[in-house]
Amino acid sequence: LPGLFVLTSLLFNFIFCIESNAELKVGIAKAEKDWVEIQKIKKNYRKLIELV
């Protein structure tokens, strides 16, 4: 019985790690997308300033 408990907790930790890793990757992807958007806005802003 203790062996089963250890096995179950190991499996749970493994699944939890995969899930949090996936969330982390999604977070990184969102951050990269946001950064690209910010760079685009900066470029457009510079063009606007040059026009003025």
mmCIF file of C-alpha atoms in Angstrom:
data_model
loop_
_atom_site.group_PDB
_atom_site.id
_atom_site.type_symbol
_atom_site.label_atom_id
_atom_site.label_comp_id
_atom_site.label_asym_id
_atom_site.label_seq_id
_atom_site.Cartn_x
_atom_site.Cartn_y
_atom_site.Cartn_z
ATOM 1 C CA LEU A 1 0.000 0.000 0.000
ATOM 2 C CA PRO A 2 2.740 2.584 0.801
ATOM 3 C CA GLY A 3 4.341 1.722 -2.556
ATOM 4 C CA LEU A 4 1.078 2.503 -4.342
ATOM 5 C CA PHE A 5 0.867 5.856 -2.552
ATOM 6 C CA VAL A 6 4.413 6.763 -3.618
ATOM 7 C CA LEU A 7 3.658 5.736 -7.199
ATOM 8 C CA THR A 8 0.442 7.787 -7.244
ATOM 9 C CA SER A 9 2.125 10.888 -5.834
ATOM 10 C CA LEU A 10 4.980 10.547 -8.334
ATOM 11 C CA LEU A 11 2.489 10.299 -11.186
ATOM 12 C CA PHE A 12 0.559 13.295 -9.848
ATOM 13 C CA ASN A 13 3.749 15.367 -9.576
ATOM 14 C CA PHE A 14 4.724 14.350 -13.112
ATOM 15 C CA ILE A 15 1.348 15.409 -14.541
ATOM 16 C CA PHE A 16 1.448 18.644 -12.520
ATOM 17 C CA CYS A 17 4.933 19.418 -13.876
ATOM 18 C CA ILE A 18 3.791 18.884 -17.470
ATOM 19 C CA GLU A 19 0.752 21.127 -16.933
ATOM 20 C CA SER A 20 2.691 23.966 -15.324
ATOM 21 C CA ASN A 21 5.350 23.642 -18.027
ATOM 22 C CA ALA A 22 2.642 23.980 -20.688
ATOM 23 C CA GLU A 23 1.250 27.042 -18.895
ATOM 24 C CA LEU A 24 4.740 28.511 -18.750
ATOM 25 C CA LYS A 25 5.211 27.974 -22.502
ATOM 26 C CA VAL A 26 1.849 29.627 -23.193
ATOM 27 C CA GLY A 27 2.883 32.531 -20.968
ATOM 28 C CA ILE A 28 6.193 32.902 -22.798
ATOM 29 C CA ALA A 29 4.425 32.790 -26.183
ATOM 30 C CA LYS A 30 2.013 35.518 -25.039
ATOM 31 C CA ALA A 31 4.868 37.647 -23.721
ATOM 32 C CA GLU A 32 6.742 37.299 -27.024
ATOM 33 C CA LYS A 33 3.615 38.261 -28.965
ATOM 34 C CA ASP A 34 3.109 41.287 -26.695
ATOM 35 C CA TRP A 35 6.750 42.291 -27.174
ATOM 36 C CA VAL A 36 6.374 42.122 -30.969
ATOM 37 C CA GLU A 37 3.232 44.268 -30.727
ATOM 38 C CA ILE A 38 5.066 46.807 -28.558
ATOM 39 C CA GLN A 39 7.902 46.980 -31.114
ATOM 40 C CA LYS A 40 5.363 47.625 -33.900
ATOM 41 C CA ILE A 41 3.714 50.374 -31.861
ATOM 42 C CA LYS A 42 7.120 51.959 -31.165
ATOM 43 C CA LYS A 43 7.942 51.959 -34.891
ATOM 44 C CA ASN A 44 4.590 53.518 -35.784
ATOM 45 C CA TYR A 45 5.030 56.064 -32.999
ATOM 46 C CA ARG A 46 8.456 57.050 -34.340
ATOM 47 C CA LYS A 47 6.999 57.486 -37.835
ATOM 48 C CA LEU A 48 4.251 59.669 -36.384
ATOM 49 C CA ILE A 49 6.796 61.850 -34.574
ATOM 50 C CA GLU A 50 8.843 62.198 -37.791
ATOM 51 C CA LEU A 51 5.731 63.309 -39.676
ATOM 52 C CA VAL A 52 4.918 65.977 -37.069
#
